[in-house]
Amino acid sequence: MSITIKKIAEDLQLAVSTVSKALRDSHEISIETKKRVFEHAAKLNYLPNPYASSLKGKSSGNIAVVLPEVADSFFSTAINGIESIAQDKGYHVIVYLTHEDLQREQSILKSFRSGRVDGVLMSVSGGTENDDHIRDLCEAGIPLVFFDRVSENIPAAKVVTNDFDSGYQAAEHLIKNGCKRIAFLSMAGNLAITNQRLLGFKKAHVDHNLSVKNNQVIYCAQQESQTFDQIKKLLQRKDRPDGVVGSVEKVTTQVYSVCHALKVRIPRDIKVIGFSNLPIAALLNPALTTITQPAFEMGKAAATILFKALERKKIDLRKELMVIPSTLYPRESTRKK
Amino acid sequence: MSITIKKIAEDLQLAVSTVSKALRDSHEISIETKKRVFEHAAKLNYLPNPYASSLKGKSSGNIAVVLPEVADSFFSTAINGIESIAQDKGYHVIVYLTHEDLQREQSILKSFRSGRVDGVLMSVSGGTENDDHIRDLCEAGIPLVFFDRVSENIPAAKVVTNDFDSGYQAAEHLIKNGCKRIAFLSMAGNLAITNQRLLGFKKAHVDHNLSVKNNQVIYCAQQESQTFDQIKKLLQRKDRPDGVVGSVEKVTTQVYSVCHALKVRIPRDIKVIGFSNLPIAALLNPALTTITQPAFEMGKAAATILFKALERKKIDLRKELMVIPSTLYPRESTRKK
DNA sequence: GTGAAAGCGCTAACAA
DNA sequence: TTGTTAGCGCTTTCAC
């Protein structure tokens, strides 16, 4: 069996409580005794049983990261940021994937009320029309920090990028490069993030005296093959758009696939800009103009806020809102001529 | 405070043990009582405290996934596979990143002896020259399943792809398409996986009466910028290779970056094939010929083996070895003419 | 400065 | 079929 405090106590002819205190470097214990305890513990490779401490203490040493998916450059980079902070703090990161499924998200969040995790970082799934489960979690007193995909009406800490501005910039970039009929590829599910981007997109049109027709906004399905078909149909219209904004990475790469399949030339026939964190955007055919989010920083920031709340309870998470701007990288896919 | 068994017992005028048994659907308890307990528990939203059960039971309900990094299509897809199985089994997935750093890997593995996780899935880091820490973990009796990047000499379960064959195929593919001087981009750190691929690569050369000079094999640094410089130097040699095999994804995309920077044309000046799980390989400029590993399946398989071991202890993990073949997708980057 | 003992929430003998 | 009790490993009063 593994080494316990009891074993150390016996070996050293001390009481369990003395060893416990010594290990936590309590001032009640003499230097001498502490030294003996530390040395013996090190020799035996003693590791405290996390469950015993959690049962008493109340803190599990775990945080949850709830994501729609992980095979996406934004999320995998964000995990990196989160993990870097968590490792510093000695916390453990439990990853949960919702696959954009509301039911799964609900049952995952519900399980957090068991105390397995001390706090939650989350990017809501696209299927989340209903956010009672998130509200319940907050009301249960479990610290929650949203990042990227937030649930707007819930009073919790939020780390986002400047979505409205980015949508505006994306549209303006295309307009300045000569586009007149720009399609916006959103995602099904009424996400705040894509809504904000769409609002910015529309505002840019207004400011440049262009109108946005309803059929220029496409709500892409979660399923890849369906999205492909939707985009295909879009590009086969007789009034085919001359520009496209992809509101999330998955959708943007699909535009490329469809263009390749239909032999629609980028940027000549159609210009493409996408929200994406792909490190290889510049290597695509043609190089993809991107709005790139500070994924690593956002992960780090969200984790930092969460730990601040975990350490001293006084912080009011409801008021925390952090906006970290994205960057537009112009590349071949939106070149003017 | 949260709902406990004791609370349920009091409400229902039962003993805690009765409630405990009822909740586990024990046959000792009457249908009637079970029904009352279930209903009341549901009404109160009772969730068992995972620490209390773990303290007793011995099983934590957590598994660890130890990875060099997460921003890599192979690993992020593998996590998907792992998570899908874990969610089925009601297990929680704790992710640990080593960043290819031996020390970090050591301290992470050491922490597992505390019992926080019931089992470990791992892909070893490139810096792992020394594997005592892994051996120690196994000897501590914690079930371990390697996937993809295995430590060959350690007697633990392994899920790999056919690395030797894939290396062979990669080289042969280039040779058949006219390459005479093929470089192999390995990774620093003596990984079994890249070694196997290299051996296959060499064997293909022998079989086609070609020799492999030492300077055709490059051991790329962990640091991106250094790798870039190494590849740059390679492509600036007067006897520049006419083909390149990238043994891991990170290295392969770097070849593209360097070619773009140096205006070396693919496939005309140099043909490129890479081990990669990038879903957008076909969209690169030019479309990248890949050896694609069954990442999702490998993750799933590794998790399945681990859970088999966790459920019935009789399985001998040391003997488990599963080989799932990769697929070569020929694309533009290796086209003959 | 050190030790004895209670108890965190749950499970599993053993009793009734 | 149900209840009593001990104990998992640790922390935390409270005595000594």
CSV table of C-alpha atoms in Angstrom, one decimal, chain A residues 1-2 45 47-52 54-55 58 60-62 70-72 76-77 79-80 83 87 92-99 104 108 110-117 253 256-257 260 278 280 282-286, chain B residues 1-2 45 47-52 54-55 58 60-62 70-72 76-77 79-80 83 87 92-99 104 108 110-117 253 256-257 260 278 280 282-286:
chain,number,residue,atom,x,y,z
A,1,MET,CA,0.0,0.0,0.0
A,2,SER,CA,1.0,3.6,-0.3
A,45,ASN,CA,8.3,9.2,-1.2
A,47,LEU,CA,2.4,11.8,-1.2
A,48,PRO,CA,-0.7,13.0,0.6
A,49,ASN,CA,-3.9,11.3,-0.4
A,50,PRO,CA,-5.8,13.9,-2.3
A,51,TYR,CA,-9.2,12.4,-1.4
A,52,ALA,CA,-8.6,12.5,2.3
A,54,SER,CA,-10.5,16.9,-0.1
A,55,LEU,CA,-13.0,15.2,2.1
A,58,LYS,CA,-13.3,21.1,0.7
A,60,SER,CA,-10.3,19.2,-4.7
A,61,GLY,CA,-7.3,20.6,-6.5
A,62,ASN,CA,-9.1,20.1,-9.8
A,70,VAL,CA,-10.7,20.0,-28.9
A,71,ALA,CA,-9.7,19.4,-32.5
A,72,ASP,CA,-9.8,23.1,-33.2
A,76,SER,CA,-6.3,23.4,-28.2
A,77,THR,CA,-4.2,26.5,-27.8
A,79,ILE,CA,-6.0,24.6,-23.2
A,80,ASN,CA,-2.3,25.2,-23.4
A,83,GLU,CA,-2.7,24.3,-18.4
A,87,GLN,CA,0.5,23.6,-13.5
A,92,HIS,CA,-5.2,19.5,-12.2
A,93,VAL,CA,-7.2,20.1,-15.4
A,94,ILE,CA,-10.1,17.9,-16.2
A,95,VAL,CA,-11.3,18.2,-19.8
A,96,TYR,CA,-14.9,17.7,-20.8
A,97,LEU,CA,-16.1,17.8,-24.4
A,98,THR,CA,-19.7,18.7,-25.2
A,99,HIS,CA,-19.5,18.1,-28.9
A,104,ARG,CA,-24.2,16.5,-22.8
A,108,ILE,CA,-21.5,17.5,-17.4
A,110,LYS,CA,-24.7,18.9,-13.3
A,111,SER,CA,-21.9,16.5,-12.2
A,112,PHE,CA,-19.8,19.4,-11.0
A,113,ARG,CA,-22.1,19.9,-8.1
A,114,SER,CA,-20.5,16.8,-6.6
A,115,GLY,CA,-17.4,18.7,-5.6
A,116,ARG,CA,-15.1,16.9,-8.0
A,117,VAL,CA,-13.9,20.3,-9.3
A,253,THR,CA,-11.8,25.6,-43.9
A,256,TYR,CA,-11.8,26.2,-49.0
A,257,SER,CA,-12.9,22.6,-49.5
A,260,HIS,CA,-11.5,23.5,-54.4
A,278,LEU,CA,-4.6,27.9,-37.6
A,280,ILE,CA,-0.7,27.3,-41.0
A,282,ALA,CA,-0.3,31.3,-44.4
A,283,LEU,CA,0.4,27.9,-46.0
A,284,LEU,CA,-3.0,27.3,-47.3
A,285,ASN,CA,-3.8,27.5,-51.0
A,286,PRO,CA,-4.2,30.4,-51.2
B,1,MET,CA,-24.1,22.5,2.1
B,2,SER,CA,-24.6,19.8,-0.4
B,45,ASN,CA,-30.5,16.3,-6.6
B,47,LEU,CA,-24.8,13.5,-6.0
B,48,PRO,CA,-22.4,11.2,-4.2
B,49,ASN,CA,-19.2,12.9,-2.9
B,50,PRO,CA,-16.5,11.4,-5.1
B,51,TYR,CA,-13.8,11.8,-2.4
B,52,ALA,CA,-15.6,9.9,0.2
B,54,SER,CA,-12.6,7.2,-3.4
B,55,LEU,CA,-11.2,7.3,0.1
B,58,LYS,CA,-9.8,3.0,-3.9
B,60,SER,CA,-11.0,7.8,-8.2
B,61,GLY,CA,-13.0,7.8,-11.3
B,62,ASN,CA,-10.2,9.7,-13.0
B,70,VAL,CA,-2.2,19.5,-27.4
B,71,ALA,CA,-1.9,21.9,-30.3
B,72,ASP,CA,-1.3,19.1,-32.7
B,76,SER,CA,-6.2,16.6,-30.1
B,77,THR,CA,-8.0,14.0,-32.2
B,79,ILE,CA,-8.1,13.1,-26.9
B,80,ASN,CA,-11.4,13.0,-28.7
B,83,GLU,CA,-12.8,11.2,-24.1
B,87,GLN,CA,-17.6,9.6,-21.0
B,92,HIS,CA,-13.0,11.9,-15.9
B,93,VAL,CA,-10.1,12.8,-18.1
B,94,ILE,CA,-7.3,14.8,-16.5
B,95,VAL,CA,-4.9,16.2,-19.1
B,96,TYR,CA,-1.3,16.8,-18.4
B,97,LEU,CA,1.1,18.5,-20.9
B,98,THR,CA,4.8,17.8,-20.7
B,99,HIS,CA,5.9,20.2,-23.5
B,104,ARG,CA,8.0,18.0,-16.2
B,108,ILE,CA,3.7,14.6,-13.4
B,110,LYS,CA,5.4,11.0,-9.8
B,111,SER,CA,2.3,12.8,-8.7
B,112,PHE,CA,0.2,9.9,-9.9
B,113,ARG,CA,1.3,7.7,-7.1
B,114,SER,CA,-0.9,9.7,-4.9
B,115,GLY,CA,-4.0,7.9,-6.2
B,116,ARG,CA,-5.6,10.9,-7.9
B,117,VAL,CA,-5.9,8.8,-11.0
B,253,THR,CA,4.6,22.2,-41.7
B,256,TYR,CA,6.4,24.3,-46.0
B,257,SER,CA,7.2,27.5,-44.2
B,260,HIS,CA,7.7,29.5,-49.0
B,278,LEU,CA,-4.1,17.8,-40.4
B,280,ILE,CA,-6.7,20.4,-44.1
B,282,ALA,CA,-5.4,18.8,-48.9
B,283,LEU,CA,-5.9,22.5,-48.8
B,284,LEU,CA,-2.3,23.4,-48.3
B,285,ASN,CA,-0.3,25.1,-51.0
B,286,PRO,CA,0.4,22.7,-52.6
